[in-house]
PDB file of C-alpha atoms in Angstrom:
ATOM      1  CA  MET A   1     -35.629 -29.256 -17.877  1.00 47.00           C
ATOM      2  CA  LYS A   2     -32.309 -28.864 -19.690  1.00 42.00           C
ATOM      3  CA  THR A   3     -32.800 -25.083 -19.691  1.00 44.00           C
ATOM      4  CA  LYS A   4     -33.301 -25.049 -15.898  1.00 43.00           C
ATOM      5  CA  ILE A   5     -30.177 -27.151 -15.386  1.00 38.00           C
ATOM      6  CA  LEU A   6     -28.137 -24.821 -17.599  1.00 37.00           C
ATOM      7  CA  ILE A   7     -29.401 -21.787 -15.699  1.00 37.00           C
ATOM      8  CA  LEU A   8     -28.486 -23.399 -12.364  1.00 35.00           C
ATOM      9  CA  LEU A   9     -25.034 -24.360 -13.634  1.00 35.00           C
ATOM     10  CA  SER A  10     -24.470 -20.826 -14.950  1.00 37.00           C
ATOM     11  CA  ALA A  11     -25.495 -19.316 -11.613  1.00 38.00           C
ATOM     12  CA  PHE A  12     -23.189 -21.721  -9.760  1.00 34.00           C
ATOM     13  CA  ALA A  13     -20.289 -20.837 -12.081  1.00 36.00           C
ATOM     14  CA  LEU A  14     -20.913 -17.121 -11.497  1.00 34.00           C
ATOM     15  CA  VAL A  15     -20.825 -17.561  -7.712  1.00 34.00           C
ATOM     16  CA  CYS A  16     -17.601 -19.552  -7.979  1.00 34.00           C
ATOM     17  CA  THR A  17     -16.053 -16.885 -10.222  1.00 35.00           C
ATOM     18  CA  VAL A  18     -16.950 -14.069  -7.819  1.00 35.00           C
ATOM     19  CA  ASP A  19     -15.603 -16.063  -4.889  1.00 39.00           C
ATOM     20  CA  ALA A  20     -12.426 -16.880  -6.800  1.00 35.00           C
ATOM     21  CA  GLN A  21     -11.891 -13.181  -7.444  1.00 42.00           C
ATOM     22  CA  ALA A  22     -12.390 -12.266  -3.791  1.00 49.00           C
ATOM     23  CA  GLN A  23      -9.153 -10.702  -2.587  1.00 61.00           C
ATOM     24  CA  LYS A  24      -7.093 -12.805  -0.221  1.00 77.00           C
ATOM     25  CA  LEU A  25      -3.685 -11.591   0.907  1.00 89.00           C
ATOM     26  CA  LYS A  26      -0.783 -14.011   0.978  1.00 90.00           C
ATOM     27  CA  LYS A  27       2.147 -13.703   3.365  1.00 92.00           C
ATOM     28  CA  PHE A  28       4.248 -10.645   2.607  1.00 96.00           C
ATOM     29  CA  GLY A  29       7.639 -11.990   1.550  1.00 94.00           C
ATOM     30  CA  GLY A  30      10.822  -9.944   1.302  1.00 94.00           C
ATOM     31  CA  LEU A  31      13.806  -9.994  -1.054  1.00 92.00           C
ATOM     32  CA  THR A  32      15.509 -12.859   0.794  1.00 91.00           C
ATOM     33  CA  GLU A  33      14.653 -16.226  -0.734  1.00 89.00           C
ATOM     34  CA  LYS A  34      14.795 -19.692   0.780  1.00 89.00           C
ATOM     35  CA  LYS A  35      14.609 -23.063  -0.936  1.00 88.00           C
ATOM     36  CA  ILE A  36      12.135 -25.492   0.618  1.00 88.00           C
ATOM     37  CA  GLY A  37      12.147 -28.779  -1.240  1.00 84.00           C
ATOM     38  CA  PRO A  38      11.579 -28.110  -4.939  1.00 88.00           C
ATOM     39  CA  LYS A  39      10.162 -24.627  -4.261  1.00 87.00           C
ATOM     40  CA  THR A  40      11.907 -21.304  -3.701  1.00 88.00           C
ATOM     41  CA  ILE A  41       9.945 -18.921  -1.488  1.00 87.00           C
ATOM     42  CA  LYS A  42      10.407 -15.346  -0.338  1.00 91.00           C
ATOM     43  CA  VAL A  43      11.043 -15.272   3.399  1.00 92.00           C
ATOM     44  CA  PRO A  44       8.109 -13.424   5.029  1.00 93.00           C
ATOM     45  CA  TYR A  45       8.747 -10.043   6.605  1.00 95.00           C
ATOM     46  CA  THR A  46       8.790 -10.182  10.396  1.00 94.00           C
ATOM     47  CA  ASP A  47       7.390  -6.691  11.004  1.00 95.00           C
ATOM     48  CA  ILE A  48       4.279  -5.411   9.201  1.00 96.00           C
ATOM     49  CA  VAL A  49       2.310  -2.221   9.915  1.00 96.00           C
ATOM     50  CA  SER A  50      -1.118  -1.903   8.273  1.00 97.00           C
ATOM     51  CA  TYR A  51      -3.391   1.038   7.492  1.00 97.00           C
ATOM     52  CA  MET A  52      -6.915   1.000   6.046  1.00 96.00           C
ATOM     53  CA  GLY A  53      -8.271   4.130   4.387  1.00 96.00           C
ATOM     54  CA  TYR A  54     -10.661   5.542   1.845  1.00 96.00           C
ATOM     55  CA  ALA A  55      -9.720   7.786  -1.058  1.00 95.00           C
ATOM     56  CA  ALA A  56     -12.250  10.172  -2.552  1.00 93.00           C
ATOM     57  CA  PRO A  57     -12.132  12.830  -5.271  1.00 90.00           C
ATOM     58  CA  GLY A  58     -11.384  16.283  -3.931  1.00 88.00           C
ATOM     59  CA  ASN A  59      -9.187  15.317  -0.971  1.00 88.00           C
ATOM     60  CA  GLU A  60      -6.002  14.523  -2.880  1.00 92.00           C
ATOM     61  CA  ASP A  61      -2.764  15.933  -1.435  1.00 94.00           C
ATOM     62  CA  GLU A  62      -1.100  16.995  -4.672  1.00 93.00           C
ATOM     63  CA  VAL A  63      -1.505  16.991  -8.431  1.00 91.00           C
ATOM     64  CA  LYS A  64       1.736  15.750  -9.963  1.00 88.00           C
ATOM     65  CA  ASP A  65       2.304  15.083 -13.665  1.00 84.00           C
ATOM     66  CA  GLY A  66      -1.417  15.475 -14.172  1.00 87.00           C
ATOM     67  CA  LYS A  67      -2.263  12.792 -11.611  1.00 89.00           C
ATOM     68  CA  LYS A  68      -3.991  13.223  -8.266  1.00 92.00           C
ATOM     69  CA  PHE A  69      -1.639  11.926  -5.566  1.00 94.00           C
ATOM     70  CA  TYR A  70      -2.551  10.947  -2.013  1.00 96.00           C
ATOM     71  CA  TYR A  71       0.029  10.412   0.741  1.00 97.00           C
ATOM     72  CA  ILE A  72       0.309   8.216   3.808  1.00 97.00           C
ATOM     73  CA  TYR A  73       3.092   9.366   6.122  1.00 98.00           C
ATOM     74  CA  VAL A  74       5.352   6.839   7.831  1.00 97.00           C
ATOM     75  CA  TRP A  75       7.795   7.456  10.660  1.00 97.00           C
ATOM     76  CA  VAL A  76      10.639   4.901  10.626  1.00 97.00           C
ATOM     77  CA  PRO A  77      12.494   5.022  13.983  1.00 95.00           C
ATOM     78  CA  ALA A  78      15.523   2.874  13.094  1.00 94.00           C
ATOM     79  CA  VAL A  79      17.816   2.033  10.203  1.00 93.00           C
ATOM     80  CA  ALA A  80      16.214  -0.668   8.052  1.00 93.00           C
ATOM     81  CA  PRO A  81      18.054  -2.994   5.650  1.00 93.00           C
ATOM     82  CA  GLU A  82      14.938  -3.292   3.500  1.00 96.00           C
ATOM     83  CA  LEU A  83      11.346  -2.056   3.279  1.00 97.00           C
ATOM     84  CA  GLY A  84       8.368  -3.531   1.481  1.00 98.00           C
ATOM     85  CA  VAL A  85       5.156  -1.687   0.622  1.00 98.00           C
ATOM     86  CA  ARG A  86       1.961  -3.107  -0.811  1.00 98.00           C
ATOM     87  CA  MET A  87      -1.510  -1.731  -1.475  1.00 98.00           C
ATOM     88  CA  MET A  88      -4.806  -3.416  -2.224  1.00 97.00           C
ATOM     89  CA  SER A  89      -8.142  -1.899  -3.272  1.00 97.00           C
ATOM     90  CA  PRO A  90     -10.862  -2.511  -2.270  1.00 96.00           C
ATOM     91  CA  VAL A  91     -10.394  -3.854   1.252  1.00 95.00           C
ATOM     92  CA  GLY A  92     -13.656  -5.775   0.977  1.00 92.00           C
ATOM     93  CA  LYS A  93     -14.030  -8.471   3.628  1.00 90.00           C
ATOM     94  CA  THR A  94     -10.293  -8.826   4.198  1.00 90.00           C
ATOM     95  CA  LYS A  95      -9.507  -8.881   7.927  1.00 88.00           C
ATOM     96  CA  ILE A  96      -6.120  -7.568   9.023  1.00 91.00           C
ATOM     97  CA  LYS A  97      -5.156  -8.007  12.662  1.00 90.00           C
ATOM     98  CA  GLY A  98      -3.876  -4.829  14.312  1.00 92.00           C
ATOM     99  CA  ALA A  99      -4.545  -2.570  11.326  1.00 95.00           C
ATOM    100  CA  THR A 100      -5.152   1.128  11.908  1.00 94.00           C
ATOM    101  CA  ALA A 101      -8.555   2.016  10.446  1.00 94.00           C
ATOM    102  CA  SER A 102      -9.049   5.664   9.534  1.00 94.00           C
ATOM    103  CA  ALA A 103     -12.352   7.423  10.181  1.00 93.00           C
ATOM    104  CA  ALA A 104     -12.853   7.714   6.405  1.00 94.00           C
ATOM    105  CA  TYR A 105     -12.448   3.948   6.048  1.00 95.00           C
ATOM    106  CA  THR A 106     -14.866   3.197   8.897  1.00 95.00           C
ATOM    107  CA  GLU A 107     -17.488   5.437   7.300  1.00 96.00           C
ATOM    108  CA  ASN A 108     -17.071   3.764   3.901  1.00 96.00           C
ATOM    109  CA  ALA A 109     -16.123   0.197   4.856  1.00 94.00           C
ATOM    110  CA  GLY A 110     -19.093  -1.216   2.949  1.00 92.00           C
ATOM    111  CA  SER A 111     -18.173   0.554  -0.297  1.00 93.00           C
ATOM    112  CA  GLU A 112     -17.535  -1.647  -3.322  1.00 92.00           C
ATOM    113  CA  GLU A 113     -15.586   1.106  -5.102  1.00 95.00           C
ATOM    114  CA  TYR A 114     -11.936   0.493  -5.887  1.00 95.00           C
ATOM    115  CA  PHE A 115      -9.111   1.903  -8.010  1.00 95.00           C
ATOM    116  CA  ASP A 116      -6.122   0.749 -10.043  1.00 95.00           C
ATOM    117  CA  THR A 117      -3.369   1.313  -7.479  1.00 96.00           C
ATOM    118  CA  TYR A 118      -0.017   2.900  -8.326  1.00 96.00           C
ATOM    119  CA  ILE A 119       2.386   3.391  -5.409  1.00 97.00           C
ATOM    120  CA  THR A 120       5.672   5.113  -4.617  1.00 97.00           C
ATOM    121  CA  LEU A 121       7.982   4.957  -1.598  1.00 98.00           C
ATOM    122  CA  GLU A 122       9.597   8.309  -0.811  1.00 97.00           C
ATOM    123  CA  ARG A 123      12.060   9.421   1.850  1.00 96.00           C
ATOM    124  CA  SER A 124      12.359  12.968   3.177  1.00 96.00           C
ATOM    125  CA  ASP A 125      15.332  14.802   4.664  1.00 95.00           C
ATOM    126  CA  ILE A 126      13.513  15.049   8.029  1.00 97.00           C
ATOM    127  CA  ILE A 127      15.383  12.761  10.408  1.00 95.00           C
ATOM    128  CA  SER A 128      14.079  13.987  13.775  1.00 96.00           C
ATOM    129  CA  LYS A 129      10.477  13.525  14.846  1.00 94.00           C
ATOM    130  CA  ASP A 130      10.743  16.822  16.749  1.00 95.00           C
ATOM    131  CA  LYS A 131      11.149  18.570  13.390  1.00 96.00           C
ATOM    132  CA  ILE A 132       7.933  17.200  11.890  1.00 97.00           C
ATOM    133  CA  SER A 133       5.302  19.815  11.074  1.00 97.00           C
ATOM    134  CA  ASP A 134       3.008  20.626   8.155  1.00 96.00           C
ATOM    135  CA  GLU A 135       5.338  23.430   7.087  1.00 96.00           C
ATOM    136  CA  ALA A 136       8.472  21.277   7.358  1.00 97.00           C
ATOM    137  CA  VAL A 137       6.847  18.479   5.334  1.00 96.00           C
ATOM    138  CA  LYS A 138       5.725  20.936   2.676  1.00 94.00           C
ATOM    139  CA  ASN A 139       9.280  22.279   2.290  1.00 96.00           C
ATOM    140  CA  ALA A 140      11.088  18.944   2.689  1.00 97.00           C
ATOM    141  CA  ASN A 141      13.177  17.351  -0.047  1.00 95.00           C
ATOM    142  CA  TRP A 142      11.571  14.062  -1.085  1.00 95.00           C
ATOM    143  CA  THR A 143      13.503  11.282  -2.828  1.00 94.00           C
ATOM    144  CA  THR A 144      11.548   8.569  -4.660  1.00 95.00           C
ATOM    145  CA  LEU A 145      13.169   5.251  -3.768  1.00 96.00           C
ATOM    146  CA  GLU A 146      10.899   2.843  -5.643  1.00 96.00           C
ATOM    147  CA  ARG A 147       7.534   2.604  -7.407  1.00 96.00           C
ATOM    148  CA  ASN A 148       5.125  -0.057  -8.682  1.00 97.00           C
ATOM    149  CA  ASP A 149       1.936  -0.246 -10.687  1.00 93.00           C
ATOM    150  CA  ASP A 150       0.720  -3.827 -11.183  1.00 93.00           C
ATOM    151  CA  SER A 151       1.948  -6.856  -9.240  1.00 95.00           C
ATOM    152  CA  SER A 152       1.104 -10.473 -10.030  1.00 94.00           C
ATOM    153  CA  GLU A 153       1.927 -11.293  -6.387  1.00 94.00           C
ATOM    154  CA  MET A 154      -1.126  -9.372  -5.207  1.00 96.00           C
ATOM    155  CA  PRO A 155      -4.760 -10.533  -5.248  1.00 95.00           C
ATOM    156  CA  LYS A 156      -6.716  -9.676  -8.368  1.00 94.00           C
ATOM    157  CA  GLN A 157      -9.283  -6.918  -8.134  1.00 95.00           C
ATOM    158  CA  PRO A 158     -13.007  -7.718  -8.513  1.00 94.00           C
ATOM    159  CA  SER A 159     -12.639  -6.967 -12.238  1.00 92.00           C
ATOM    160  CA  GLY A 160     -10.245  -9.913 -12.515  1.00 94.00           C
ATOM    161  CA  SER A 161      -7.258  -7.665 -13.327  1.00 93.00           C
ATOM    162  CA  SER A 162      -3.953  -7.707 -11.425  1.00 94.00           C
ATOM    163  CA  TYR A 163      -4.012  -3.990 -10.678  1.00 95.00           C
ATOM    164  CA  ASN A 164      -2.919  -4.048  -7.024  1.00 97.00           C
ATOM    165  CA  SER A 165       0.636  -2.979  -6.183  1.00 97.00           C
ATOM    166  CA  LEU A 166       3.726  -4.218  -4.344  1.00 98.00           C
ATOM    167  CA  LEU A 167       7.295  -2.946  -4.108  1.00 98.00           C
ATOM    168  CA  ARG A 168      10.441  -3.871  -2.209  1.00 97.00           C
ATOM    169  CA  TYR A 169      13.432  -1.648  -1.664  1.00 97.00           C
ATOM    170  CA  LYS A 170      16.872  -2.494  -0.300  1.00 94.00           C
ATOM    171  CA  SER A 171      19.050   0.215   1.199  1.00 87.00           C
ATOM    172  CA  GLU A 172      21.890   1.204  -1.136  1.00 79.00           C
ATOM    173  CA  ALA A 173      25.240   1.426   0.614  1.00 70.00           C
ATOM    174  CA  GLY A 174      27.378   4.438  -0.244  1.00 73.00           C
ATOM    175  CA  ASP A 175      24.484   6.605  -1.419  1.00 79.00           C
ATOM    176  CA  PRO A 176      23.031   8.745   1.409  1.00 79.00           C
ATOM    177  CA  LEU A 177      19.990   9.655  -0.708  1.00 78.00           C
ATOM    178  CA  LYS A 178      19.134   5.995  -1.265  1.00 84.00           C
ATOM    179  CA  ALA A 179      19.770   4.705   2.267  1.00 90.00           C
ATOM    180  CA  LEU A 180      16.932   3.594   4.557  1.00 94.00           C
ATOM    181  CA  THR A 181      17.816   5.791   7.503  1.00 93.00           C
ATOM    182  CA  VAL A 182      15.781   6.933  10.491  1.00 95.00           C
ATOM    183  CA  GLY A 183      13.297   9.513   9.297  1.00 96.00           C
ATOM    184  CA  LEU A 184      10.004  10.512   7.747  1.00 98.00           C
ATOM    185  CA  TYR A 185       8.803   8.577   4.712  1.00 98.00           C
ATOM    186  CA  ARG A 186       5.609   8.614   2.735  1.00 98.00           C
ATOM    187  CA  ILE A 187       3.686   6.232   0.519  1.00 98.00           C
ATOM    188  CA  GLY A 188       2.334   8.058  -2.483  1.00 97.00           C
ATOM    189  CA  PHE A 189      -0.590   6.521  -4.314  1.00 97.00           C
ATOM    190  CA  THR A 190      -2.726   7.325  -7.311  1.00 95.00           C
ATOM    191  CA  THR A 191      -4.012   5.473 -10.388  1.00 91.00           C
ATOM    192  CA  TYR A 192      -1.907   4.484 -13.379  1.00 83.00           C
ATOM    193  CA  LYS A 193      -4.231   6.310 -15.759  1.00 81.00           C
ATOM    194  CA  THR A 194      -5.125   9.956 -15.234  1.00 76.00           C
ATOM    195  CA  GLY A 195      -8.468  10.153 -13.454  1.00 77.00           C
ATOM    196  CA  GLU A 196     -10.258  10.027 -10.130  1.00 86.00           C
ATOM    197  CA  VAL A 197      -9.055   7.910  -7.211  1.00 93.00           C
ATOM    198  CA  LYS A 198     -11.978   6.503  -5.261  1.00 95.00           C
ATOM    199  CA  GLY A 199     -12.418   3.504  -2.992  1.00 96.00           C
ATOM    200  CA  THR A 200     -11.227   1.692   0.121  1.00 97.00           C
ATOM    201  CA  PHE A 201      -7.628   0.537   0.364  1.00 97.00           C
ATOM    202  CA  LEU A 202      -5.223  -1.382   2.569  1.00 97.00           C
ATOM    203  CA  ALA A 203      -1.613  -0.190   2.739  1.00 97.00           C
ATOM    204  CA  GLN A 204       1.169  -2.118   4.478  1.00 97.00           C
ATOM    205  CA  VAL A 205       4.787  -1.275   5.249  1.00 97.00           C
ATOM    206  CA  ALA A 206       7.027  -4.191   6.190  1.00 97.00           C
ATOM    207  CA  ALA A 207      10.621  -4.939   7.195  1.00 96.00           C
ATOM    208  CA  PRO A 208      12.724  -8.090   7.720  1.00 95.00           C
ATOM    209  CA  ILE A 209      13.605  -6.949  11.258  1.00 94.00           C
ATOM    210  CA  LYS A 210      11.515  -5.604  14.114  1.00 94.00           C
ATOM    211  CA  LEU A 211      11.182  -1.816  13.995  1.00 93.00           C
ATOM    212  CA  PRO A 212       9.414  -0.790  17.218  1.00 92.00           C
ATOM    213  CA  GLY A 213       7.731   2.580  16.928  1.00 94.00           C
ATOM    214  CA  VAL A 214       6.777   2.667  13.236  1.00 95.00           C
ATOM    215  CA  VAL A 215       3.768   4.975  12.822  1.00 95.00           C
ATOM    216  CA  MET A 216       1.518   5.322   9.746  1.00 96.00           C
ATOM    217  CA  ALA A 217      -1.052   8.092   9.307  1.00 95.00           C
ATOM    218  CA  LYS A 218      -2.853   9.960   6.559  1.00 94.00           C
ATOM    219  CA  THR A 219      -2.106  13.393   8.001  1.00 95.00           C
ATOM    220  CA  ILE A 220       0.853  14.930   9.792  1.00 96.00           C
ATOM    221  CA  GLU A 221      -1.433  15.819  12.709  1.00 96.00           C
ATOM    222  CA  ASP A 222      -2.450  12.173  13.181  1.00 95.00           C
ATOM    223  CA  LEU A 223       1.144  11.028  12.720  1.00 96.00           C
ATOM    224  CA  LYS A 224       2.373  13.298  15.504  1.00 96.00           C
ATOM    225  CA  LYS A 225      -0.331  11.963  17.817  1.00 94.00           C
ATOM    226  CA  GLY A 226       1.083   8.471  17.356  1.00 93.00           C
ATOM    227  CA  LEU A 227       4.728   9.370  17.949  1.00 93.00           C
TER     228      LEU A 227
END
């Protein structure tokens, strides 16, 4: 009898552990902080654009420093004081209202595969949407503004490790290369360790002010369709 009880308790503990590790996104707070009672919180971003995709070996966009990089292109139509980017893998059962779901994600939405996310925020020298093309993007000058590997603010992955990513970047006055101007940006993502990138992911770009017309897409062709 004791053995049966122990087995039942072990099974219950396992279910609770799995549930506890299920990814649940908190509000996406920016750099501005506000004190509420004894707590200090990050004021949530007011504008968030979400994209759900699926990364698979063989369709990476570039191999850089020995790592396979994938890019999500973002058109930012107005000057922003600050941008936040976060990525979570896998998407699992997380529901995001208004998220753009790529065809690759839809085909693989039930996949349990995930990867240790590593993200970068880069800005190009393309400042007119009329100038966007595959050739222009290939020859553009890209400036890395910020990067992140592991963030304790993000949900833990099914393994129990805090390997999801989050970054925030504030425009630097007086440095044109570091300013958040109107233009074409991209989120670069890969894994921290050299290896394959495979699994579903959710990527979000956020700002503390409304930026009507922000478009996110995996390819330049899809981006231009949304402009």
